Every structure is written in structure tokens, then in C-alpha cells.
mmCIF file with all atom_site columns, C-alpha atoms in Angstrom:
data_model
loop_
_atom_site.group_PDB
_atom_site.id
_atom_site.type_symbol
_atom_site.label_atom_id
_atom_site.label_alt_id
_atom_site.label_comp_id
_atom_site.label_asym_id
_atom_site.label_entity_id
_atom_site.label_seq_id
_atom_site.pdbx_PDB_ins_code
_atom_site.Cartn_x
_atom_site.Cartn_y
_atom_site.Cartn_z
_atom_site.occupancy
_atom_site.B_iso_or_equiv
_atom_site.pdbx_formal_charge
_atom_site.auth_seq_id
_atom_site.auth_comp_id
_atom_site.auth_asym_id
_atom_site.auth_atom_id
_atom_site.pdbx_PDB_model_num
ATOM 1   C CA . ASP A 1 1   ? 0.098   -0.064 -0.084  1.00 55.00 ? 15  ASP A CA 1
ATOM 2   C CA . THR A 1 2   ? 1.821   2.945  -1.295  1.00 78.00 ? 16  THR A CA 1
ATOM 3   C CA . GLY A 1 3   ? -0.930  5.473  -0.552  1.00 94.00 ? 17  GLY A CA 1
ATOM 4   C CA . VAL A 1 4   ? -2.669  7.786  -2.864  1.00 97.00 ? 18  VAL A CA 1
ATOM 5   C CA . SER A 1 5   ? -0.177  10.020 -5.232  1.00 97.00 ? 19  SER A CA 1
ATOM 6   C CA . GLN A 1 6   ? -0.698  13.147 -7.195  1.00 98.00 ? 20  GLN A CA 1
ATOM 7   C CA . ASP A 1 7   ? 1.135   14.775 -9.652  1.00 97.00 ? 21  ASP A CA 1
ATOM 8   C CA . PRO A 1 8   ? 2.237   17.504 -9.922  1.00 97.00 ? 22  PRO A CA 1
ATOM 9   C CA . ARG A 1 9   ? 2.400   18.917 -6.347  1.00 97.00 ? 23  ARG A CA 1
ATOM 10  C CA . HIS A 1 10  ? 2.294   22.371 -7.453  1.00 97.00 ? 24  HIS A CA 1
ATOM 11  C CA . LYS A 1 11  ? 1.261   24.049 -10.934 1.00 98.00 ? 25  LYS A CA 1
ATOM 12  C CA . ILE A 1 12  ? 1.739   27.687 -11.486 1.00 97.00 ? 26  ILE A CA 1
ATOM 13  C CA . THR A 1 13  ? 0.004   28.981 -14.780 1.00 97.00 ? 27  THR A CA 1
ATOM 14  C CA . LYS A 1 14  ? -1.421  31.916 -16.586 1.00 97.00 ? 28  LYS A CA 1
ATOM 15  C CA . ARG A 1 15  ? -4.957  32.594 -16.854 1.00 97.00 ? 29  ARG A CA 1
ATOM 16  C CA . GLY A 1 16  ? -6.408  31.164 -19.813 1.00 97.00 ? 30  GLY A CA 1
ATOM 17  C CA . GLN A 1 17  ? -4.036  27.987 -19.963 1.00 98.00 ? 31  GLN A CA 1
ATOM 18  C CA . ASN A 1 18  ? -5.159  24.619 -19.654 1.00 98.00 ? 32  ASN A CA 1
ATOM 19  C CA . VAL A 1 19  ? -3.654  22.203 -17.089 1.00 98.00 ? 33  VAL A CA 1
ATOM 20  C CA . THR A 1 20  ? -3.945  18.858 -16.364 1.00 98.00 ? 34  THR A CA 1
ATOM 21  C CA . PHE A 1 21  ? -3.440  16.736 -13.000 1.00 98.00 ? 35  PHE A CA 1
ATOM 22  C CA . ARG A 1 22  ? -2.951  13.238 -12.334 1.00 98.00 ? 36  ARG A CA 1
ATOM 23  C CA . CYS A 1 23  ? -4.006  10.895 -9.556  1.00 98.00 ? 37  CYS A CA 1
ATOM 24  C CA . ASP A 1 24  ? -2.981  7.203  -8.789  1.00 97.00 ? 38  ASP A CA 1
ATOM 25  C CA . PRO A 1 25  ? -5.276  5.815  -6.047  1.00 97.00 ? 39  PRO A CA 1
ATOM 26  C CA . ILE A 1 26  ? -4.570  2.793  -3.803  1.00 95.00 ? 40  ILE A CA 1
ATOM 27  C CA . SER A 1 27  ? -4.271  -0.124 -6.156  1.00 92.00 ? 41  SER A CA 1
ATOM 28  C CA . GLU A 1 28  ? -6.814  -2.045 -4.681  1.00 90.00 ? 42  GLU A CA 1
ATOM 29  C CA . HIS A 1 29  ? -9.613  0.775  -4.391  1.00 93.00 ? 43  HIS A CA 1
ATOM 30  C CA . ASN A 1 30  ? -12.301 0.858  -7.137  1.00 92.00 ? 44  ASN A CA 1
ATOM 31  C CA . ARG A 1 31  ? -13.658 4.296  -5.851  1.00 94.00 ? 45  ARG A CA 1
ATOM 32  C CA . LEU A 1 32  ? -11.740 7.684  -6.776  1.00 96.00 ? 46  LEU A CA 1
ATOM 33  C CA . TYR A 1 33  ? -12.907 11.076 -5.858  1.00 96.00 ? 47  TYR A CA 1
ATOM 34  C CA . TRP A 1 34  ? -11.682 14.652 -6.628  1.00 97.00 ? 48  TRP A CA 1
ATOM 35  C CA . TYR A 1 35  ? -12.106 17.485 -4.135  1.00 97.00 ? 49  TYR A CA 1
ATOM 36  C CA . ARG A 1 36  ? -11.061 21.145 -4.322  1.00 97.00 ? 50  ARG A CA 1
ATOM 37  C CA . GLN A 1 37  ? -9.927  22.863 -1.135  1.00 98.00 ? 51  GLN A CA 1
ATOM 38  C CA . THR A 1 38  ? -9.272  26.570 -0.570  1.00 96.00 ? 52  THR A CA 1
ATOM 39  C CA . LEU A 1 39  ? -7.592  28.272 2.274   1.00 93.00 ? 53  LEU A CA 1
ATOM 40  C CA . GLY A 1 40  ? -9.626  27.828 5.756   1.00 92.00 ? 54  GLY A CA 1
ATOM 41  C CA . GLN A 1 41  ? -12.139 25.540 4.009   1.00 95.00 ? 55  GLN A CA 1
ATOM 42  C CA . GLY A 1 42  ? -12.697 21.903 4.086   1.00 97.00 ? 56  GLY A CA 1
ATOM 43  C CA . PRO A 1 43  ? -12.629 19.772 0.979   1.00 97.00 ? 57  PRO A CA 1
ATOM 44  C CA . GLU A 1 44  ? -15.525 20.242 -1.424  1.00 96.00 ? 58  GLU A CA 1
ATOM 45  C CA . PHE A 1 45  ? -16.513 17.394 -3.719  1.00 95.00 ? 59  PHE A CA 1
ATOM 46  C CA . LEU A 1 46  ? -16.132 17.679 -7.498  1.00 96.00 ? 60  LEU A CA 1
ATOM 47  C CA . THR A 1 47  ? -16.524 14.260 -8.827  1.00 96.00 ? 61  THR A CA 1
ATOM 48  C CA . TYR A 1 48  ? -16.514 10.426 -8.181  1.00 93.00 ? 62  TYR A CA 1
ATOM 49  C CA . PHE A 1 49  ? -15.767 7.448  -10.293 1.00 95.00 ? 63  PHE A CA 1
ATOM 50  C CA . GLN A 1 50  ? -16.567 3.986  -9.453  1.00 93.00 ? 64  GLN A CA 1
ATOM 51  C CA . ASN A 1 51  ? -14.050 2.079  -11.687 1.00 93.00 ? 65  ASN A CA 1
ATOM 52  C CA . GLU A 1 52  ? -13.940 3.523  -15.020 1.00 93.00 ? 66  GLU A CA 1
ATOM 53  C CA . ALA A 1 53  ? -17.217 5.023  -14.843 1.00 93.00 ? 67  ALA A CA 1
ATOM 54  C CA . GLN A 1 54  ? -17.980 8.505  -13.521 1.00 94.00 ? 68  GLN A CA 1
ATOM 55  C CA . LEU A 1 55  ? -21.009 8.336  -11.320 1.00 92.00 ? 69  LEU A CA 1
ATOM 56  C CA . GLU A 1 56  ? -21.405 11.675 -9.679  1.00 91.00 ? 70  GLU A CA 1
ATOM 57  C CA . LYS A 1 57  ? -20.583 15.264 -10.663 1.00 92.00 ? 71  LYS A CA 1
ATOM 58  C CA . SER A 1 58  ? -21.081 18.376 -8.351  1.00 91.00 ? 72  SER A CA 1
ATOM 59  C CA . ARG A 1 59  ? -22.423 21.507 -9.761  1.00 87.00 ? 73  ARG A CA 1
ATOM 60  C CA . LEU A 1 60  ? -19.272 22.924 -8.911  1.00 82.00 ? 74  LEU A CA 1
ATOM 61  C CA . LEU A 1 61  ? -17.891 21.066 -11.963 1.00 87.00 ? 75  LEU A CA 1
ATOM 62  C CA . SER A 1 62  ? -18.283 23.564 -14.715 1.00 90.00 ? 76  SER A CA 1
ATOM 63  C CA . ASP A 1 63  ? -18.081 22.621 -18.234 1.00 94.00 ? 77  ASP A CA 1
ATOM 64  C CA . ARG A 1 64  ? -14.569 23.815 -18.205 1.00 96.00 ? 78  ARG A CA 1
ATOM 65  C CA . PHE A 1 65  ? -13.703 21.082 -15.897 1.00 97.00 ? 79  PHE A CA 1
ATOM 66  C CA . SER A 1 66  ? -13.335 17.280 -17.290 1.00 96.00 ? 80  SER A CA 1
ATOM 67  C CA . ALA A 1 67  ? -11.997 14.234 -15.406 1.00 97.00 ? 81  ALA A CA 1
ATOM 68  C CA . GLU A 1 68  ? -11.255 10.778 -16.715 1.00 96.00 ? 82  GLU A CA 1
ATOM 69  C CA . ARG A 1 69  ? -10.572 7.239  -15.369 1.00 96.00 ? 83  ARG A CA 1
ATOM 70  C CA . PRO A 1 70  ? -9.826  5.545  -18.435 1.00 91.00 ? 84  PRO A CA 1
ATOM 71  C CA . LYS A 1 71  ? -8.916  1.918  -17.299 1.00 87.00 ? 85  LYS A CA 1
ATOM 72  C CA . GLY A 1 72  ? -10.411 2.302  -13.960 1.00 86.00 ? 86  GLY A CA 1
ATOM 73  C CA . SER A 1 73  ? -6.820  2.892  -12.357 1.00 91.00 ? 87  SER A CA 1
ATOM 74  C CA . PHE A 1 74  ? -5.337  6.452  -12.326 1.00 96.00 ? 88  PHE A CA 1
ATOM 75  C CA . SER A 1 75  ? -7.388  9.323  -13.242 1.00 98.00 ? 89  SER A CA 1
ATOM 76  C CA . THR A 1 76  ? -6.795  12.792 -14.785 1.00 98.00 ? 90  THR A CA 1
ATOM 77  C CA . LEU A 1 77  ? -8.667  16.126 -14.174 1.00 98.00 ? 91  LEU A CA 1
ATOM 78  C CA . GLU A 1 78  ? -8.268  18.719 -16.672 1.00 98.00 ? 92  GLU A CA 1
ATOM 79  C CA . ILE A 1 79  ? -9.126  22.400 -16.242 1.00 97.00 ? 93  ILE A CA 1
ATOM 80  C CA . GLN A 1 80  ? -9.574  24.279 -19.636 1.00 97.00 ? 94  GLN A CA 1
ATOM 81  C CA . ARG A 1 81  ? -9.304  28.162 -19.865 1.00 97.00 ? 95  ARG A CA 1
ATOM 82  C CA . THR A 1 82  ? -8.129  28.608 -16.225 1.00 97.00 ? 96  THR A CA 1
ATOM 83  C CA . GLU A 1 83  ? -9.689  31.611 -14.336 1.00 96.00 ? 97  GLU A CA 1
ATOM 84  C CA . GLN A 1 84  ? -8.289  33.217 -11.033 1.00 95.00 ? 98  GLN A CA 1
ATOM 85  C CA . GLY A 1 85  ? -11.026 31.696 -8.965  1.00 95.00 ? 99  GLY A CA 1
ATOM 86  C CA . ASP A 1 86  ? -9.860  28.325 -9.980  1.00 96.00 ? 100 ASP A CA 1
ATOM 87  C CA . SER A 1 87  ? -6.806  28.552 -7.828  1.00 97.00 ? 101 SER A CA 1
ATOM 88  C CA . ALA A 1 88  ? -6.941  26.007 -4.898  1.00 97.00 ? 102 ALA A CA 1
ATOM 89  C CA . MET A 1 89  ? -5.557  22.786 -3.785  1.00 98.00 ? 103 MET A CA 1
ATOM 90  C CA . TYR A 1 90  ? -6.959  19.848 -5.764  1.00 98.00 ? 104 TYR A CA 1
ATOM 91  C CA . LEU A 1 91  ? -7.266  16.572 -3.810  1.00 98.00 ? 105 LEU A CA 1
ATOM 92  C CA . CYS A 1 92  ? -7.784  12.965 -5.075  1.00 98.00 ? 106 CYS A CA 1
ATOM 93  C CA . ALA A 1 93  ? -8.951  10.425 -2.527  1.00 97.00 ? 107 ALA A CA 1
ATOM 94  C CA . SER A 1 94  ? -9.735  6.756  -3.068  1.00 96.00 ? 108 SER A CA 1
ATOM 95  C CA . SER A 1 95  ? -11.704 3.965  -1.068  1.00 94.00 ? 109 SER A CA 1
ATOM 96  C CA . SER A 1 96  ? -12.818 0.469  -1.349  1.00 90.00 ? 110 SER A CA 1
ATOM 97  C CA . ALA A 1 97  ? -16.423 -0.139 -2.548  1.00 79.00 ? 111 ALA A CA 1
ATOM 98  C CA . THR A 1 98  ? -17.636 -2.172 0.465   1.00 73.00 ? 112 THR A CA 1
ATOM 99  C CA . GLY A 1 99  ? -19.832 -0.183 2.750   1.00 71.00 ? 113 GLY A CA 1
ATOM 100 C CA . ASN A 1 100 ? -18.880 3.345  3.950   1.00 78.00 ? 114 ASN A CA 1
ATOM 101 C CA . GLN A 1 101 ? -15.091 3.295  3.959   1.00 87.00 ? 115 GLN A CA 1
ATOM 102 C CA . PRO A 1 102 ? -12.744 6.099  5.002   1.00 92.00 ? 116 PRO A CA 1
ATOM 103 C CA . GLN A 1 103 ? -11.405 7.832  1.785   1.00 94.00 ? 117 GLN A CA 1
ATOM 104 C CA . HIS A 1 104 ? -7.797  8.066  1.814   1.00 96.00 ? 118 HIS A CA 1
ATOM 105 C CA . PHE A 1 105 ? -6.110  11.424 0.585   1.00 97.00 ? 119 PHE A CA 1
ATOM 106 C CA . GLY A 1 106 ? -3.261  12.039 -1.612  1.00 98.00 ? 120 GLY A CA 1
ATOM 107 C CA . ASP A 1 107 ? -1.315  15.278 -0.616  1.00 97.00 ? 121 ASP A CA 1
ATOM 108 C CA . GLY A 1 108 ? -2.828  17.289 -3.559  1.00 98.00 ? 122 GLY A CA 1
ATOM 109 C CA . THR A 1 109 ? -1.957  19.540 -6.401  1.00 98.00 ? 123 THR A CA 1
ATOM 110 C CA . ARG A 1 110 ? -1.661  23.312 -5.637  1.00 98.00 ? 124 ARG A CA 1
ATOM 111 C CA . LEU A 1 111 ? -2.665  25.313 -8.541  1.00 98.00 ? 125 LEU A CA 1
ATOM 112 C CA . SER A 1 112 ? -1.935  29.267 -8.728  1.00 97.00 ? 126 SER A CA 1
ATOM 113 C CA . ILE A 1 113 ? -3.369  31.187 -11.539 1.00 96.00 ? 127 ILE A CA 1
ATOM 114 C CA . LEU A 1 114 ? -1.208  34.358 -12.411 1.00 92.00 ? 128 LEU A CA 1
ATOM 115 C CA . GLU B 2 1   ? -28.869 20.213 2.266   1.00 71.00 ? 20  GLU B CA 1
ATOM 116 C CA . ASP B 2 2   ? -26.413 18.399 3.980   1.00 72.00 ? 21  ASP B CA 1
ATOM 117 C CA . GLN B 2 3   ? -24.283 20.395 6.655   1.00 88.00 ? 22  GLN B CA 1
ATOM 118 C CA . VAL B 2 4   ? -21.305 19.975 8.798   1.00 94.00 ? 23  VAL B CA 1
ATOM 119 C CA . THR B 2 5   ? -20.271 22.705 10.977  1.00 96.00 ? 24  THR B CA 1
ATOM 120 C CA . GLN B 2 6   ? -17.201 22.547 13.588  1.00 97.00 ? 25  GLN B CA 1
ATOM 121 C CA . SER B 2 7   ? -16.268 25.022 16.501  1.00 97.00 ? 26  SER B CA 1
ATOM 122 C CA . PRO B 2 8   ? -14.270 26.352 17.524  1.00 97.00 ? 27  PRO B CA 1
ATOM 123 C CA . GLU B 2 9   ? -12.592 27.523 14.246  1.00 97.00 ? 28  GLU B CA 1
ATOM 124 C CA . ALA B 2 10  ? -9.213  28.002 16.030  1.00 98.00 ? 29  ALA B CA 1
ATOM 125 C CA . LEU B 2 11  ? -7.947  26.834 19.372  1.00 98.00 ? 30  LEU B CA 1
ATOM 126 C CA . ARG B 2 12  ? -4.745  27.593 21.302  1.00 98.00 ? 31  ARG B CA 1
ATOM 127 C CA . LEU B 2 13  ? -3.788  25.224 24.102  1.00 97.00 ? 32  LEU B CA 1
ATOM 128 C CA . GLN B 2 14  ? -0.563  24.880 25.951  1.00 98.00 ? 33  GLN B CA 1
ATOM 129 C CA . GLU B 2 15  ? 1.120   21.672 26.013  1.00 97.00 ? 34  GLU B CA 1
ATOM 130 C CA . GLY B 2 16  ? -0.831  19.466 28.497  1.00 97.00 ? 35  GLY B CA 1
ATOM 131 C CA . GLU B 2 17  ? -4.065  21.356 28.331  1.00 97.00 ? 36  GLU B CA 1
ATOM 132 C CA . SER B 2 18  ? -6.865  19.134 27.611  1.00 98.00 ? 37  SER B CA 1
ATOM 133 C CA . SER B 2 19  ? -9.704  20.318 25.403  1.00 98.00 ? 38  SER B CA 1
ATOM 134 C CA . SER B 2 20  ? -12.390 19.133 22.843  1.00 98.00 ? 39  SER B CA 1
ATOM 135 C CA . LEU B 2 21  ? -13.416 19.931 19.396  1.00 98.00 ? 40  LEU B CA 1
ATOM 136 C CA . ASN B 2 22  ? -17.149 19.770 18.125  1.00 98.00 ? 41  ASN B CA 1
ATOM 137 C CA . CYS B 2 23  ? -18.558 18.528 14.792  1.00 97.00 ? 42  CYS B CA 1
ATOM 138 C CA . SER B 2 24  ? -22.490 18.839 14.336  1.00 96.00 ? 43  SER B CA 1
ATOM 139 C CA . TYR B 2 25  ? -24.066 17.596 11.242  1.00 91.00 ? 44  TYR B CA 1
ATOM 140 C CA . THR B 2 26  ? -27.562 17.810 9.977   1.00 87.00 ? 45  THR B CA 1
ATOM 141 C CA . VAL B 2 27  ? -27.537 14.761 7.279   1.00 77.00 ? 46  VAL B CA 1
ATOM 142 C CA . SER B 2 28  ? -30.336 12.271 7.837   1.00 75.00 ? 47  SER B CA 1
ATOM 143 C CA . GLY B 2 29  ? -29.809 8.373  8.160   1.00 77.00 ? 48  GLY B CA 1
ATOM 144 C CA . LEU B 2 30  ? -26.107 8.814  9.100   1.00 80.00 ? 49  LEU B CA 1
ATOM 145 C CA . ARG B 2 31  ? -23.830 6.325  7.243   1.00 85.00 ? 50  ARG B CA 1
ATOM 146 C CA . GLY B 2 32  ? -20.695 7.132  9.476   1.00 91.00 ? 51  GLY B CA 1
ATOM 147 C CA . LEU B 2 33  ? -18.741 10.183 10.673  1.00 94.00 ? 52  LEU B CA 1
ATOM 148 C CA . PHE B 2 34  ? -15.130 10.554 9.651   1.00 96.00 ? 53  PHE B CA 1
ATOM 149 C CA . TRP B 2 35  ? -12.506 12.428 11.431  1.00 98.00 ? 54  TRP B CA 1
ATOM 150 C CA . TYR B 2 36  ? -9.334  13.663 9.647   1.00 98.00 ? 55  TYR B CA 1
ATOM 151 C CA . ARG B 2 37  ? -5.981  15.472 10.337  1.00 98.00 ? 56  ARG B CA 1
ATOM 152 C CA . GLN B 2 38  ? -4.603  18.021 7.822   1.00 98.00 ? 57  GLN B CA 1
ATOM 153 C CA . ASP B 2 39  ? -1.076  19.495 8.330   1.00 97.00 ? 58  ASP B CA 1
ATOM 154 C CA . PRO B 2 40  ? -0.144  22.340 6.205   1.00 95.00 ? 59  PRO B CA 1
ATOM 155 C CA . GLY B 2 41  ? 0.531   21.502 2.463   1.00 94.00 ? 60  GLY B CA 1
ATOM 156 C CA . LYS B 2 42  ? -0.676  17.990 2.954   1.00 96.00 ? 61  LYS B CA 1
ATOM 157 C CA . GLY B 2 43  ? -3.992  16.177 2.186   1.00 97.00 ? 62  GLY B CA 1
ATOM 158 C CA . PRO B 2 44  ? -6.173  15.035 4.908   1.00 98.00 ? 63  PRO B CA 1
ATOM 159 C CA . GLU B 2 45  ? -5.166  12.123 6.992   1.00 97.00 ? 64  GLU B CA 1
ATOM 160 C CA . PHE B 2 46  ? -7.784  9.595  8.230   1.00 97.00 ? 65  PHE B CA 1
ATOM 161 C CA . LEU B 2 47  ? -8.070  9.266  11.963  1.00 97.00 ? 66  LEU B CA 1
ATOM 162 C CA . PHE B 2 48  ? -11.503 7.415  13.031  1.00 94.00 ? 67  PHE B CA 1
ATOM 163 C CA . THR B 2 49  ? -14.664 6.451  11.833  1.00 95.00 ? 68  THR B CA 1
ATOM 164 C CA . LEU B 2 50  ? -17.760 6.400  14.122  1.00 95.00 ? 69  LEU B CA 1
ATOM 165 C CA . TYR B 2 51  ? -20.854 4.675  13.173  1.00 91.00 ? 70  TYR B CA 1
ATOM 166 C CA . SER B 2 52  ? -23.507 4.929  15.875  1.00 91.00 ? 71  SER B CA 1
ATOM 167 C CA . ALA B 2 53  ? -24.547 7.106  18.838  1.00 91.00 ? 72  ALA B CA 1
ATOM 168 C CA . GLY B 2 54  ? -22.495 6.218  21.817  1.00 94.00 ? 73  GLY B CA 1
ATOM 169 C CA . GLU B 2 55  ? -19.531 4.747  19.956  1.00 95.00 ? 74  GLU B CA 1
ATOM 170 C CA . GLU B 2 56  ? -16.033 5.921  21.149  1.00 97.00 ? 75  GLU B CA 1
ATOM 171 C CA . LYS B 2 57  ? -12.761 5.525  19.228  1.00 97.00 ? 76  LYS B CA 1
ATOM 172 C CA . GLU B 2 58  ? -9.061  6.238  20.794  1.00 96.00 ? 77  GLU B CA 1
ATOM 173 C CA . LYS B 2 59  ? -5.589  6.944  19.199  1.00 94.00 ? 78  LYS B CA 1
ATOM 174 C CA . GLU B 2 60  ? -2.867  7.892  21.548  1.00 95.00 ? 79  GLU B CA 1
ATOM 175 C CA . ARG B 2 61  ? -4.092  11.290 22.875  1.00 97.00 ? 80  ARG B CA 1
ATOM 176 C CA . LEU B 2 62  ? -7.147  11.367 20.838  1.00 98.00 ? 81  LEU B CA 1
ATOM 177 C CA . LYS B 2 63  ? -10.688 10.006 21.592  1.00 98.00 ? 82  LYS B CA 1
ATOM 178 C CA . ALA B 2 64  ? -13.680 10.488 19.134  1.00 98.00 ? 83  ALA B CA 1
ATOM 179 C CA . THR B 2 65  ? -17.155 10.056 20.571  1.00 97.00 ? 84  THR B CA 1
ATOM 180 C CA . LEU B 2 66  ? -20.380 10.324 18.638  1.00 95.00 ? 85  LEU B CA 1
ATOM 181 C CA . THR B 2 67  ? -23.985 11.240 19.661  1.00 91.00 ? 86  THR B CA 1
ATOM 182 C CA . LYS B 2 68  ? -27.208 11.577 17.283  1.00 86.00 ? 87  LYS B CA 1
ATOM 183 C CA . LYS B 2 69  ? -26.368 15.087 16.135  1.00 88.00 ? 88  LYS B CA 1
ATOM 184 C CA . GLU B 2 70  ? -22.744 15.693 16.902  1.00 94.00 ? 89  GLU B CA 1
ATOM 185 C CA . SER B 2 71  ? -19.080 14.389 17.559  1.00 97.00 ? 90  SER B CA 1
ATOM 186 C CA . PHE B 2 72  ? -16.482 15.474 19.724  1.00 98.00 ? 91  PHE B CA 1
ATOM 187 C CA . LEU B 2 73  ? -12.812 14.903 19.216  1.00 98.00 ? 92  LEU B CA 1
ATOM 188 C CA . HIS B 2 74  ? -11.184 15.103 22.855  1.00 98.00 ? 93  HIS B CA 1
ATOM 189 C CA . ILE B 2 75  ? -7.433  15.675 23.182  1.00 98.00 ? 94  ILE B CA 1
ATOM 190 C CA . THR B 2 76  ? -5.847  14.647 26.244  1.00 98.00 ? 95  THR B CA 1
ATOM 191 C CA . ALA B 2 77  ? -2.758  16.396 27.495  1.00 97.00 ? 96  ALA B CA 1
ATOM 192 C CA . PRO B 2 78  ? -1.528  17.482 23.812  1.00 97.00 ? 97  PRO B CA 1
ATOM 193 C CA . LYS B 2 79  ? 1.818   18.018 22.541  1.00 98.00 ? 98  LYS B CA 1
ATOM 194 C CA . PRO B 2 80  ? 3.175   20.488 19.873  1.00 97.00 ? 99  PRO B CA 1
ATOM 195 C CA . GLU B 2 81  ? 3.038   17.965 17.466  1.00 97.00 ? 100 GLU B CA 1
ATOM 196 C CA . ASP B 2 82  ? -0.810  17.639 17.757  1.00 98.00 ? 101 ASP B CA 1
ATOM 197 C CA . SER B 2 83  ? -0.965  21.081 16.022  1.00 98.00 ? 102 SER B CA 1
ATOM 198 C CA . ALA B 2 84  ? -2.802  20.628 12.999  1.00 98.00 ? 103 ALA B CA 1
ATOM 199 C CA . THR B 2 85  ? -6.250  21.263 11.372  1.00 98.00 ? 104 THR B CA 1
ATOM 200 C CA . TYR B 2 86  ? -8.788  18.755 12.386  1.00 98.00 ? 105 TYR B CA 1
ATOM 201 C CA . LEU B 2 87  ? -11.603 17.948 10.004  1.00 98.00 ? 106 LEU B CA 1
ATOM 202 C CA . CYS B 2 88  ? -14.904 15.979 10.191  1.00 97.00 ? 107 CYS B CA 1
ATOM 203 C CA . ALA B 2 89  ? -16.896 14.654 7.281   1.00 95.00 ? 108 ALA B CA 1
ATOM 204 C CA . VAL B 2 90  ? -20.009 12.717 6.637   1.00 92.00 ? 109 VAL B CA 1
ATOM 205 C CA . PRO B 2 91  ? -21.212 10.751 3.538   1.00 90.00 ? 110 PRO B CA 1
ATOM 206 C CA . ALA B 2 92  ? -23.672 12.926 1.697   1.00 87.00 ? 111 ALA B CA 1
ATOM 207 C CA . ASN B 2 93  ? -27.405 11.903 1.831   1.00 80.00 ? 112 ASN B CA 1
ATOM 208 C CA . TYR B 2 94  ? -27.327 11.251 -1.854  1.00 79.00 ? 113 TYR B CA 1
ATOM 209 C CA . GLY B 2 95  ? -24.138 9.928  -3.309  1.00 77.00 ? 114 GLY B CA 1
ATOM 210 C CA . GLN B 2 96  ? -20.913 8.519  -2.314  1.00 79.00 ? 115 GLN B CA 1
ATOM 211 C CA . ASN B 2 97  ? -18.842 11.826 -1.646  1.00 86.00 ? 116 ASN B CA 1
ATOM 212 C CA . PHE B 2 98  ? -17.921 13.151 1.835   1.00 91.00 ? 117 PHE B CA 1
ATOM 213 C CA . VAL B 2 99  ? -19.371 16.645 2.935   1.00 93.00 ? 118 VAL B CA 1
ATOM 214 C CA . PHE B 2 100 ? -16.490 18.379 5.133   1.00 96.00 ? 119 PHE B CA 1
ATOM 215 C CA . GLY B 2 101 ? -16.838 20.770 7.856   1.00 96.00 ? 120 GLY B CA 1
ATOM 216 C CA . PRO B 2 102 ? -14.486 23.766 7.537   1.00 97.00 ? 121 PRO B CA 1
ATOM 217 C CA . GLY B 2 103 ? -12.120 22.350 10.233  1.00 97.00 ? 122 GLY B CA 1
ATOM 218 C CA . THR B 2 104 ? -10.727 23.543 13.760  1.00 98.00 ? 123 THR B CA 1
ATOM 219 C CA . ARG B 2 105 ? -7.208  24.838 13.605  1.00 98.00 ? 124 ARG B CA 1
ATOM 220 C CA . LEU B 2 106 ? -5.311  23.717 16.535  1.00 98.00 ? 125 LEU B CA 1
ATOM 221 C CA . SER B 2 107 ? -2.169  25.135 18.042  1.00 98.00 ? 126 SER B CA 1
ATOM 222 C CA . VAL B 2 108 ? -0.239  23.617 20.819  1.00 98.00 ? 127 VAL B CA 1
ATOM 223 C CA . LEU B 2 109 ? 2.351   25.798 22.348  1.00 97.00 ? 128 LEU B CA 1
ATOM 224 C CA . PRO B 2 110 ? 5.351   24.203 24.278  1.00 95.00 ? 129 PRO B CA 1
#
């Protein structure tokens, strides 16, 4: 169990650029979640996958955001035409599908929009 | 709407000074309450799950308890290394995601 890993840890980009983040979940976990966290707040849910199927999306997930989990393993989150308000920590979590199990988080990607 | 609140927002303790953090929730049909610790620049680290009123869990200087509408995280004789933000979360009423509170920022001074 190597834990959830996220890449990159930090991303600085100019407004209007596209960015993509990667998440590798714990290998035996088939549920994968993306959250966004801003300073002084708890994580806010963005989207959820079970295996390769994207089953839930928050209304926070505008059409500039897209997430994939092509083979039910790693996932990517892409933000197109970034805006100042997209600056945040993007967290990935994974869990097993049995019952209400805890979600285990990676250390996030901190996105800064110039 | 599912809601989780935490108090206090921030707490400063002297080393060895015990205290409690509160987490209140409004979701119906609770399917577990989860406590996490988050250090600056890191992701939340899982601490405890509580499933039913009256349940208690302990880990080192931390003890979590649950009632029908709130949970407490008791910190006994804290040390500076316990300084962190403590988050609680519950599964959303509809869906598989967690709803998080805003956290309590704990500082333990030597």
C-alpha cells in the first residue's frame, strides 16, 4: 500500500491556459474522488468514479472541468481556460467499494493562477 | 442540504492542556462520521470512523465520541506535534461523496 499519489504537487500557470493533474489511487481501491480545497475551508466534492465510470458530478464542476479514469486505475482532472477563481488545492481520494469506508487522500496539487 | 459545522474555528492550547473539538451535522440517516487530521500543505489523513451514537474510538491522545447530532474529538494532554487542522466529514445524503466541515485549526504551544 503506497498510498494515493498526485502529480504535480504544484502548478503555476497563466490565466486562460489549460492544466491537467494526475492521481494514482491505492491499487485495490475501485472508488476515486476529486475534491477542491481553498484556504480555511474543508474539501469540496467535485466528482466521483467507480472503476472507469464517472457516477457523480458536483454542480461546482463547470464545463471547463473534465475528469477521466480510462482503465479504472489512474485518473486525470483537466481544467480548460483557467480563471483566477480556479486557484486552490485539488485533492484526490480513493476508497474500497464495500460499505461506508474512509476515503484516503493524496497530498494534492496546488494550483496558482497568475 | 447536508451540512457539517465545526467549532471552534481555531484553538490555542498550552502543552498538556486538554480540550475538545466539536463537529455538528444535519444529514439524516447517518452512515458514519469520519475524523481527519490535515497538516499544512498535505492532504487529510484519516483518523477515525464512528458509525453509531455512543460509539467511541481512541488513538494515542485523541478520543472521538458520537451522539445523534454531533461528535467530539477530545485531546488529552496535547503535545506540539498535535498541532494541525482537524476535519470531520459525513457521507452525503445522496451520493458517495463526503461533506466536510471547515475544520478546527489547533495550535499546541510548548
